[in-house]
Amino acid sequence: MPIQRREFIAAIGTGALAATAGCAQSGESSGQTEAAAESGGGSQPGVSGETLTLTTTTSTYDTGLLDEIHPDFEEMYGVSVDAVAQGTGAALESARNGDSDIVMVHARGLEDEFMRNGYGVNRRDLMFNDFVIVGPESDPAGIQGMGSATEALTAIAESEAQFVSRGDNSGTHTKELNLWEAAGTEPGGDWYQETGTGMGEALNIANQQGAYTLSDRGTYISQRSEIDLVILVQGPIEDGPEILANPYGIMAVNPGIHDNANYDLAMAYIGWITSPDTQDAISNYQVNGEQLFFPEAVSENPDFQQYVPEGWSSNSSDE
Amino acid sequence: MAVVDLPFRDGYVSSITYVSLYVSIIAVTLSTLFSIPIAIVMGLSDFHGKQFVKSVINTGMGFPSVVVGLVVLFTVSNQGPLGELELIFTKEAMIMSQFVLATPPITAISLAAISSVDDNVRDAAHVLGGTRLDVALVVLKEARYGIATAVLAGFGRAISEVGSVLIVGGNITSASGISKTRTLTTAIQLEARQGQYETAMILGAVLVTLVLTINAIVIRLGDQGVQR
């Protein structure tokens, strides 16, 4: 009886492997399937076999940027980078728990708080793009061409035109809430919907409902062919208001708090991603013929100060 | 529409399919080894509070997977009791959550199958001088079709599950597109998030084909057992 059971399980396993091979796309040989199978036991490819866990916002991942640049790092250091796309709030929370080694996000206020509480070290400005307010071509609130993001939001609120909010504590959501605050409007009511989803899905929902939403330019461009929404208020890249700027930062998890954090590799990653070569690669990355991210780490006038959060006083840590 | 130009990289679909199967099969195998003895003991004996244990197991069948994911996350996170093992964002963490999800249906359905075996079979085995183990094996043999159904139900729950594997696995691929913790379900979720509905549909078709194939294989094996 036990032997029969073992054969039974083996048969399931064999069938499963056959099914895997059968389901493989035409361009893939079964040899690759087996190679993938062999590497599945938890071992990582590469010389040192180490893994760097990067938690990041969905925009860097969904635009394909990380997949474009990471092979260079993986080849150089013989390690694999596990990029977990979570949204800024969740990415910082994972880092706070010591579940990642490095974090790449875009919400300066949350980054400052993370640094101030001692969870992060060696923050560097990485790159920037901007936010845009997108909406249906019919533009029921009449915001097209407005030079001020807060005026546009006020117009949307006053006309009670549909607005889709991420509502997920992401960098974009944080920016949106800051904008409402700057506009002096408390969003609410039937016209304001929180989706609790990533940017791409929020764009889809706004598209389906003919609603306005705040999007980062990168995700909007990479999805533009699928949706009918148009940019109604530009960000600073296209001479829009500075308040729509979207700077990205990168921080290593403080090894003093989480001694399991792979600090050496995290610092190697920060050095690599802020290097001229990688910054070039970032500026050369295009989707549908448009540049999505603008490098910010290399400057003619470098700032030699260690980054400290706004309003930081070094005495506060001694108290 | 002509052949859709899909953004699949070499080895992408086969590697996520492999991860889906690897995680689900190991979890279901462990669940089965854990559940069957419990089902046998419960099915062949009467004890105080048996109905209560049954209702706990039945409640477990409907337990929300994202809650299981959260609990496993707290367990394996570096702040959690198993933090030392560094299991967060690994297949092992995914197996843990799938195990928790698959165990209640496998136990409950196996228990139903074992309970429904005719008492005469048990009595006959006793009369013929069988030990308790012999009786259990005879009952198990009679109930094997129901147990196969139980394992399939557990497998179905494990492989089609998205919430908990997303939370504890992280949906990771290498930059070259080879899956580390991305499964068919989390890949579908990712594609849908990006509005790539055609790609999501194709991955969905792969998943459904896979589940149908495995069901067919298991049922076939069960039928052969009955004929013999």
XYZ file of C-alpha atoms in Angstrom:
547
model
C 0.000 0.000 0.000
C 2.628 2.619 0.833
C 4.497 1.754 -2.361
C 1.337 2.221 -4.366
C 0.869 5.598 -2.822
C 4.395 6.569 -3.698
C 3.826 5.527 -7.305
C 0.639 7.509 -7.227
C 2.455 10.662 -6.143
C 5.251 10.024 -8.628
C 2.644 9.680 -11.355
C 1.124 13.021 -10.402
C 4.572 14.586 -10.473
C 5.396 13.099 -13.872
C 2.077 14.188 -15.274
C 2.627 17.670 -13.933
C 6.052 17.916 -15.534
C 4.650 16.679 -18.823
C 1.890 19.241 -18.572
C 4.462 21.955 -17.904
C 6.408 21.002 -20.987
C 3.211 20.786 -22.989
C 2.072 24.201 -21.924
C 5.388 25.849 -22.694
C 5.181 28.468 -25.423
C 6.370 27.515 -28.877
C 9.677 29.385 -28.549
C 10.729 27.434 -25.480
C 12.420 24.099 -25.543
C 11.678 21.553 -22.873
C 15.355 21.792 -21.941
C 14.681 25.256 -20.607
C 11.754 23.934 -18.651
C 14.027 21.437 -16.980
C 16.632 24.094 -16.331
C 13.975 26.210 -14.685
C 12.874 23.177 -12.730
C 16.366 22.495 -11.451
C 16.895 26.054 -10.286
C 13.605 25.942 -8.425
C 14.926 24.369 -5.249
C 15.728 27.708 -3.659
C 19.250 28.022 -5.053
C 19.999 31.184 -6.988
C 22.098 31.475 -10.100
C 25.307 33.477 -9.968
C 28.779 33.439 -8.579
C 28.178 34.467 -5.005
C 24.632 33.117 -4.953
C 23.432 36.034 -2.884
C 20.103 37.734 -3.244
C 19.288 41.400 -2.903
C 15.661 42.044 -2.021
C 14.420 45.360 -3.352
C 10.958 46.567 -2.398
C 9.720 49.247 -4.689
C 6.750 51.138 -5.983
C 4.659 49.661 -8.783
C 5.626 52.398 -11.257
C 9.308 51.439 -11.517
C 8.282 47.836 -12.013
C 5.215 48.102 -14.243
C 6.970 50.402 -16.708
C 9.588 47.670 -17.249
C 12.497 49.886 -16.146
C 13.884 47.455 -13.566
C 13.771 44.506 -15.943
C 15.690 46.635 -18.434
C 18.534 47.695 -16.151
C 18.865 44.812 -13.660
C 20.635 42.273 -15.919
C 23.663 44.582 -15.899
C 23.855 44.558 -12.095
C 23.183 40.833 -11.873
C 25.961 40.143 -14.333
C 28.407 42.498 -12.652
C 27.939 41.114 -9.149
C 26.721 37.600 -9.866
C 23.689 38.048 -7.657
C 19.997 38.123 -8.302
C 17.813 41.095 -7.484
C 14.390 40.166 -6.169
C 12.228 43.139 -7.020
C 8.956 43.161 -5.105
C 6.499 45.735 -6.456
C 4.298 46.828 -3.585
C 3.541 50.529 -3.696
C 5.483 53.077 -1.678
C 3.696 52.595 1.655
C 3.944 48.811 1.623
C 7.514 48.884 0.291
C 8.606 51.054 3.219
C 6.708 48.847 5.655
C 8.488 45.733 4.360
C 11.803 47.526 4.771
C 10.805 48.641 8.268
C 10.222 44.984 9.155
C 13.620 44.040 7.770
C 12.076 42.001 4.960
C 14.010 43.838 2.276
C 17.573 45.112 1.918
C 16.915 48.228 -0.078
C 13.930 50.350 -0.965
C 13.183 52.544 -4.002
C 10.170 54.820 -3.612
C 8.717 58.235 -4.472
C 7.145 60.036 -1.515
C 9.573 62.412 0.133
C 7.473 62.872 3.271
C 7.287 59.114 3.912
C 10.971 58.689 3.029
C 11.910 61.412 5.507
C 9.882 59.717 8.212
C 11.555 56.387 7.403
C 15.006 58.003 7.618
C 14.184 60.015 10.727
C 13.125 56.858 12.554
C 16.484 55.339 11.714
C 15.306 52.537 9.433
C 17.106 53.831 6.366
C 20.637 55.021 5.658
C 22.452 56.581 2.741
C 19.499 57.916 0.835
C 20.311 59.149 -2.654
C 18.210 61.068 -5.134
C 17.839 58.689 -8.037
C 15.689 60.031 -10.836
C 12.510 61.939 -11.426
C 9.532 62.124 -13.648
C 6.265 63.889 -13.038
C 2.597 63.458 -12.397
C -0.114 64.384 -14.836
C -3.847 64.791 -14.398
C -5.560 62.634 -16.990
C -9.199 62.391 -17.869
C -11.704 61.779 -20.664
C -11.357 63.820 -23.831
C -14.784 65.356 -23.214
C -13.319 66.973 -20.065
C -16.590 67.594 -18.168
C -14.885 69.764 -15.533
C -13.143 71.903 -18.161
C -9.638 71.619 -16.737
C -7.735 71.395 -20.024
C -4.903 73.859 -20.211
C -5.097 74.938 -16.581
C -1.635 75.923 -15.391
C -2.346 75.018 -11.794
C -2.954 71.505 -10.507
C -4.827 72.741 -7.454
C -7.188 74.854 -9.581
C -7.860 71.818 -11.738
C -8.698 69.677 -8.718
C -10.933 72.395 -7.342
C -12.773 72.510 -10.683
C -13.212 68.708 -10.614
C -14.554 68.844 -7.066
C -16.930 71.710 -7.825
C -18.388 70.041 -10.897
C -18.429 66.722 -9.014
C -16.894 64.994 -12.055
C -15.842 61.390 -11.460
C -12.371 61.073 -9.931
C -10.518 57.822 -9.283
C -8.081 57.767 -6.372
C -5.525 55.037 -5.790
C -6.435 54.982 -2.115
C -3.557 52.598 -1.368
C -1.003 54.667 0.519
C 1.255 54.630 -2.535
C 3.520 57.491 -3.575
C 0.954 58.650 -6.117
C -1.847 58.488 -3.555
C 0.254 60.474 -1.088
C 0.899 63.103 -3.765
C -2.813 63.224 -4.601
C -3.756 63.794 -0.958
C -1.141 66.562 -0.717
C -2.664 68.198 -3.797
C -6.183 68.103 -2.347
C -4.837 69.629 0.830
C -3.049 72.350 -1.143
C -6.296 72.984 -3.036
C -8.108 73.371 0.276
C -10.652 70.727 -0.675
C -11.683 67.658 1.227
C -12.494 65.079 -1.457
C -15.539 62.948 -0.823
C -18.952 62.049 -2.108
C -20.127 59.758 -4.863
C -17.859 61.298 -7.475
C -14.669 60.377 -5.566
C -13.772 56.687 -5.674
C -10.896 54.965 -3.937
C -9.877 51.794 -5.769
C -7.072 50.472 -3.583
C -5.210 49.227 -6.651
C -1.978 49.845 -8.514
C -1.586 52.717 -10.968
C -2.225 50.616 -14.053
C -5.486 49.274 -12.701
C -6.559 52.711 -11.478
C -6.008 54.013 -15.027
C -8.124 51.175 -16.398
C -10.919 51.910 -13.948
C -10.803 55.644 -14.730
C -10.829 54.749 -18.411
C -13.893 52.514 -18.055
C -15.778 55.162 -16.109
C -14.664 58.263 -18.002
C -13.151 59.597 -14.792
C -10.210 61.823 -13.958
C -7.210 60.491 -12.100
C -3.709 61.482 -11.066
C -1.088 59.306 -12.742
C 2.647 59.254 -12.952
C 3.653 60.025 -16.518
C 5.591 56.766 -16.924
C 2.703 54.419 -16.201
C 0.368 56.567 -18.292
C 2.711 56.441 -21.306
C 3.323 52.733 -21.029
C -0.434 52.129 -20.989
C -1.575 54.849 -23.345
C -2.197 52.501 -26.263
C -4.763 50.585 -24.178
C -6.805 53.522 -22.915
C -8.637 56.630 -24.148
C -7.689 59.015 -21.341
C -5.700 62.109 -22.301
C -3.357 64.381 -20.366
C -5.272 67.488 -19.322
C -2.810 69.042 -16.889
C 0.899 68.575 -17.579
C 3.648 68.131 -15.019
C 6.973 70.015 -14.881
C 8.609 67.886 -17.600
C 6.244 69.549 -20.076
C 6.409 72.932 -18.309
C 3.571 72.147 -15.932
C 3.472 73.261 -12.291
C 6.385 72.211 -10.056
C 3.970 70.742 -7.507
C 3.504 67.758 -9.871
C 7.193 66.782 -9.720
C 7.808 63.130 -8.889
C 11.294 62.483 -7.530
C 12.451 58.942 -6.741
C 14.855 58.110 -3.959
C 16.755 54.989 -2.955
C 17.727 53.977 0.580
C 19.568 51.087 2.163
C 17.942 49.394 5.143
C 19.904 50.294 8.270
C 22.027 47.249 9.233
C 22.183 48.628 12.770
C 18.487 47.902 13.168
C 18.180 44.794 11.011
C 21.425 42.830 11.125
C 20.095 40.390 8.527
C 19.897 43.185 5.922
C 22.365 42.613 3.100
C 23.979 46.003 3.573
C 27.119 45.478 1.485
C 25.105 44.441 -1.513
C 22.572 47.227 -0.944
C 25.389 49.795 -1.002
C 26.845 48.178 -4.116
C 23.411 48.547 -5.702
C 23.126 52.210 -4.712
C 26.602 52.846 -6.123
C 25.705 51.056 -9.313
C 22.312 52.672 -9.905
C 23.645 56.172 -9.260
C 26.686 55.612 -11.503
C 26.916 57.505 -14.818
C 26.460 54.304 -16.850
C 23.254 53.224 -15.140
C 21.944 56.788 -15.071
C 22.503 56.829 -18.846
C 20.641 53.554 -19.147
C 17.740 55.060 -17.187
C 17.567 58.108 -19.426
C 17.799 55.916 -22.534
C 14.908 53.716 -21.450
C 11.923 54.437 -23.632
C 8.403 53.133 -23.929
C 6.449 53.929 -27.084
C 9.249 56.280 -28.094
C 9.116 58.407 -24.960
C 11.583 58.797 -22.126
C 9.966 57.855 -18.810
C 12.570 58.659 -16.171
C 15.097 61.480 -15.915
C 18.334 60.732 -14.037
C 19.071 62.884 -11.040
C 21.939 61.193 -9.217
C 24.822 62.671 -11.192
C 25.139 66.415 -10.984
C 27.611 69.094 -12.049
C 27.208 70.574 -8.600
C 27.217 67.560 -6.331
C 25.906 67.913 -2.804
C 28.461 66.360 -0.488
C 26.185 66.415 2.518
C 24.746 63.173 3.790
C 21.024 63.278 3.088
C 19.007 64.110 6.164
C 15.243 64.463 6.396
C 13.730 67.921 6.341
C 13.574 69.514 9.783
C 16.073 67.024 11.154
C 18.063 68.065 14.207
C 21.001 65.880 15.103
C 20.380 66.580 18.805
C 17.032 64.861 18.703
C 18.654 61.442 18.642
C 20.519 62.139 21.897
C 17.451 63.092 23.850
C -6.925 39.179 -35.289
C -3.579 37.806 -36.316
C -1.289 36.057 -33.901
C -1.005 38.428 -30.957
C 2.478 39.723 -30.323
C 2.812 38.776 -26.687
C 5.451 40.098 -24.339
C 6.557 36.643 -23.244
C 10.261 36.241 -22.736
C 12.032 32.916 -23.212
C 11.149 30.557 -20.436
C 8.722 32.957 -18.781
C 5.510 30.972 -19.086
C 7.152 27.629 -18.382
C 8.940 28.979 -15.314
C 5.813 30.503 -13.749
C 3.919 27.310 -14.576
C 6.685 25.362 -12.927
C 6.563 27.522 -9.777
C 2.762 27.157 -9.611
C 3.057 23.371 -9.801
C 6.071 23.106 -7.516
C 4.437 25.093 -4.738
C 0.981 23.527 -5.069
C 2.127 19.914 -5.426
C 4.503 20.052 -2.471
C 1.902 21.816 -0.331
C -0.834 19.348 -1.297
C 1.454 16.355 -0.764
C 2.337 17.583 2.723
C -1.323 18.370 3.395
C -2.328 14.881 2.310
C 0.256 13.185 4.500
C -0.968 15.334 7.384
C -4.714 15.067 6.708
C -5.227 11.387 5.927
C -4.092 10.070 9.346
C -6.347 12.633 11.033
C -9.258 11.625 8.816
C -8.649 7.909 9.537
C -8.436 8.405 13.285
C -11.544 10.564 13.298
C -13.430 8.295 10.921
C -12.727 5.084 12.822
C -13.248 6.272 16.341
C -15.787 8.084 18.443
C -14.718 10.609 20.987
C -16.141 13.468 22.956
C -16.165 16.669 20.899
C -15.877 14.967 17.522
C -18.645 17.116 16.074
C -16.866 20.226 17.301
C -13.594 19.212 15.604
C -15.567 18.484 12.435
C -17.141 21.905 12.448
C -13.742 23.522 12.986
C -12.395 21.683 9.933
C -15.429 22.648 7.883
C -15.009 26.279 8.878
C -11.396 26.030 7.741
C -12.567 25.124 4.239
C -13.974 28.596 3.827
C -11.151 30.449 5.508
C -10.171 33.516 3.457
C -6.833 33.001 1.753
C -5.642 36.582 2.234
C -6.042 36.162 5.994
C -3.931 33.003 5.801
C -1.404 35.017 3.783
C -1.292 37.712 6.444
C -0.822 35.204 9.260
C 1.973 33.450 7.365
C 3.514 36.852 6.591
C 3.585 37.731 10.286
C 5.088 34.331 11.032
C 7.906 34.432 8.487
C 8.610 38.175 8.443
C 11.936 39.051 9.988
C 10.032 40.378 12.999
C 8.037 37.154 13.309
C 8.753 33.916 15.211
C 10.307 32.262 12.139
C 12.115 35.406 11.010
C 15.522 33.796 11.548
C 14.857 31.407 8.671
C 14.478 34.279 6.171
C 11.513 32.694 4.456
C 9.714 35.858 3.413
C 9.359 36.177 -0.400
C 10.356 32.536 -0.989
C 8.613 29.454 -2.344
C 8.813 27.895 1.115
C 6.624 30.660 2.549
C 4.181 30.115 -0.297
C 4.125 26.384 0.446
C 3.324 27.170 4.071
C 0.292 29.243 3.145
C -0.898 26.735 0.538
C -0.531 23.963 3.122
C -2.759 25.850 5.538
C -5.308 26.446 2.786
C -5.333 22.907 1.371
C -5.459 20.984 4.639
C -9.098 21.684 5.683
C -10.718 20.570 2.397
C -8.506 17.481 2.157
C -9.265 16.494 5.753
C -12.990 17.167 5.514
C -13.575 15.366 2.215
C -11.354 12.402 3.195
C -13.236 12.152 6.467
C -16.548 12.086 4.628
C -15.220 9.367 2.294
C -13.905 7.251 5.168
C -17.088 7.686 7.203
C -19.183 6.496 4.304
C -17.306 3.176 3.979
C -19.786 0.433 4.876
C -19.451 -0.722 8.498
C -19.538 -4.330 7.225
C -16.146 -3.823 5.602
C -14.671 -2.800 8.908
C -16.368 -5.600 10.805
C -15.220 -8.170 8.268
C -11.645 -7.019 8.574
C -11.901 -7.283 12.363
C -13.457 -10.730 12.219
C -10.741 -11.993 9.901
C -8.232 -11.139 12.625
C -6.986 -7.831 11.252
C -5.031 -5.472 13.444
C -6.107 -1.852 13.760
C -3.623 -0.978 11.014
C -5.069 -3.643 8.710
C -8.567 -2.314 9.289
C -7.391 1.208 8.544
C -5.721 0.086 5.318
C -8.818 -1.792 4.186
C -11.014 1.223 4.870
C -8.495 3.470 3.129
C -8.571 1.225 0.082
C -12.358 1.321 -0.034
C -12.377 5.098 0.306
C -9.584 5.797 -2.178
C -11.859 7.354 -4.783
C -13.199 9.852 -2.289
C -9.682 10.532 -1.045
C -8.523 11.249 -4.594
C -11.375 13.743 -4.833
C -10.204 15.274 -1.567
C -6.646 15.664 -2.860
C -7.941 17.234 -6.059
C -10.068 19.680 -4.106
C -7.011 20.661 -2.072
C -4.926 20.974 -5.210
C -7.606 23.078 -6.867
C -7.663 25.437 -3.938
C -3.864 25.671 -3.828
C -3.132 26.256 -7.496
C -5.939 28.720 -8.140
C -5.159 30.798 -5.077
C -3.804 34.314 -5.546
C -4.169 36.423 -2.377
C -1.831 34.693 0.021
C 0.925 33.782 -2.462
C 1.040 37.407 -3.555
C 1.470 38.580 0.030
C 4.080 36.067 1.172
C 5.745 35.345 -2.191
C 6.050 38.846 -3.610
C 5.437 37.878 -7.263
C 9.167 37.913 -8.071
C 10.886 37.092 -11.342
C 14.511 37.610 -12.226
C 15.221 40.459 -14.627
C 15.479 37.931 -17.456
C 11.920 36.845 -16.772
C 12.491 33.538 -15.000
C 10.080 33.149 -12.129
C 11.250 32.898 -8.566
C 7.951 33.277 -6.714
C 5.612 34.257 -9.525
C 2.783 31.830 -10.142
C 0.218 31.698 -12.922
C -2.357 33.374 -10.705
C -0.128 36.231 -9.546
C 1.100 36.715 -13.124
C -2.526 37.014 -14.263
C -3.122 39.557 -11.514
C -0.058 41.542 -12.631
C -1.055 41.515 -16.300
C -4.608 42.582 -15.457
C -3.199 45.401 -13.323
C -1.285 46.619 -16.355
C -4.286 46.334 -18.653
C -2.706 43.482 -20.645
C -5.917 41.518 -20.776
C -4.963 39.298 -23.757
C -1.809 38.144 -21.992
C -3.799 37.552 -18.811
C -6.338 35.474 -20.737
C -3.629 33.291 -22.243
C -2.087 32.658 -18.840
C -5.582 31.880 -17.585
C -5.986 29.325 -20.360
C -2.686 27.713 -19.354
C -3.891 27.517 -15.743
C -7.245 25.998 -16.635
C -5.602 23.483 -18.996
C -3.218 22.499 -16.238
C -5.979 21.950 -13.684
C -8.062 19.943 -16.177
C -5.063 17.790 -17.125
C -4.211 16.974 -13.548
C -7.841 16.224 -12.704
C -8.041 13.901 -15.687
C -4.855 12.075 -14.679
C -5.962 11.596 -11.078
C -9.464 10.455 -11.989
C -8.000 8.021 -14.525
C -5.755 6.547 -11.838
C -8.745 6.288 -9.524
C -10.771 4.427 -12.164
C -8.007 1.906 -12.736
C -7.919 1.283 -9.030
C -11.640 0.553 -8.986
C -11.460 -1.902 -11.896
C -8.664 -3.905 -10.346
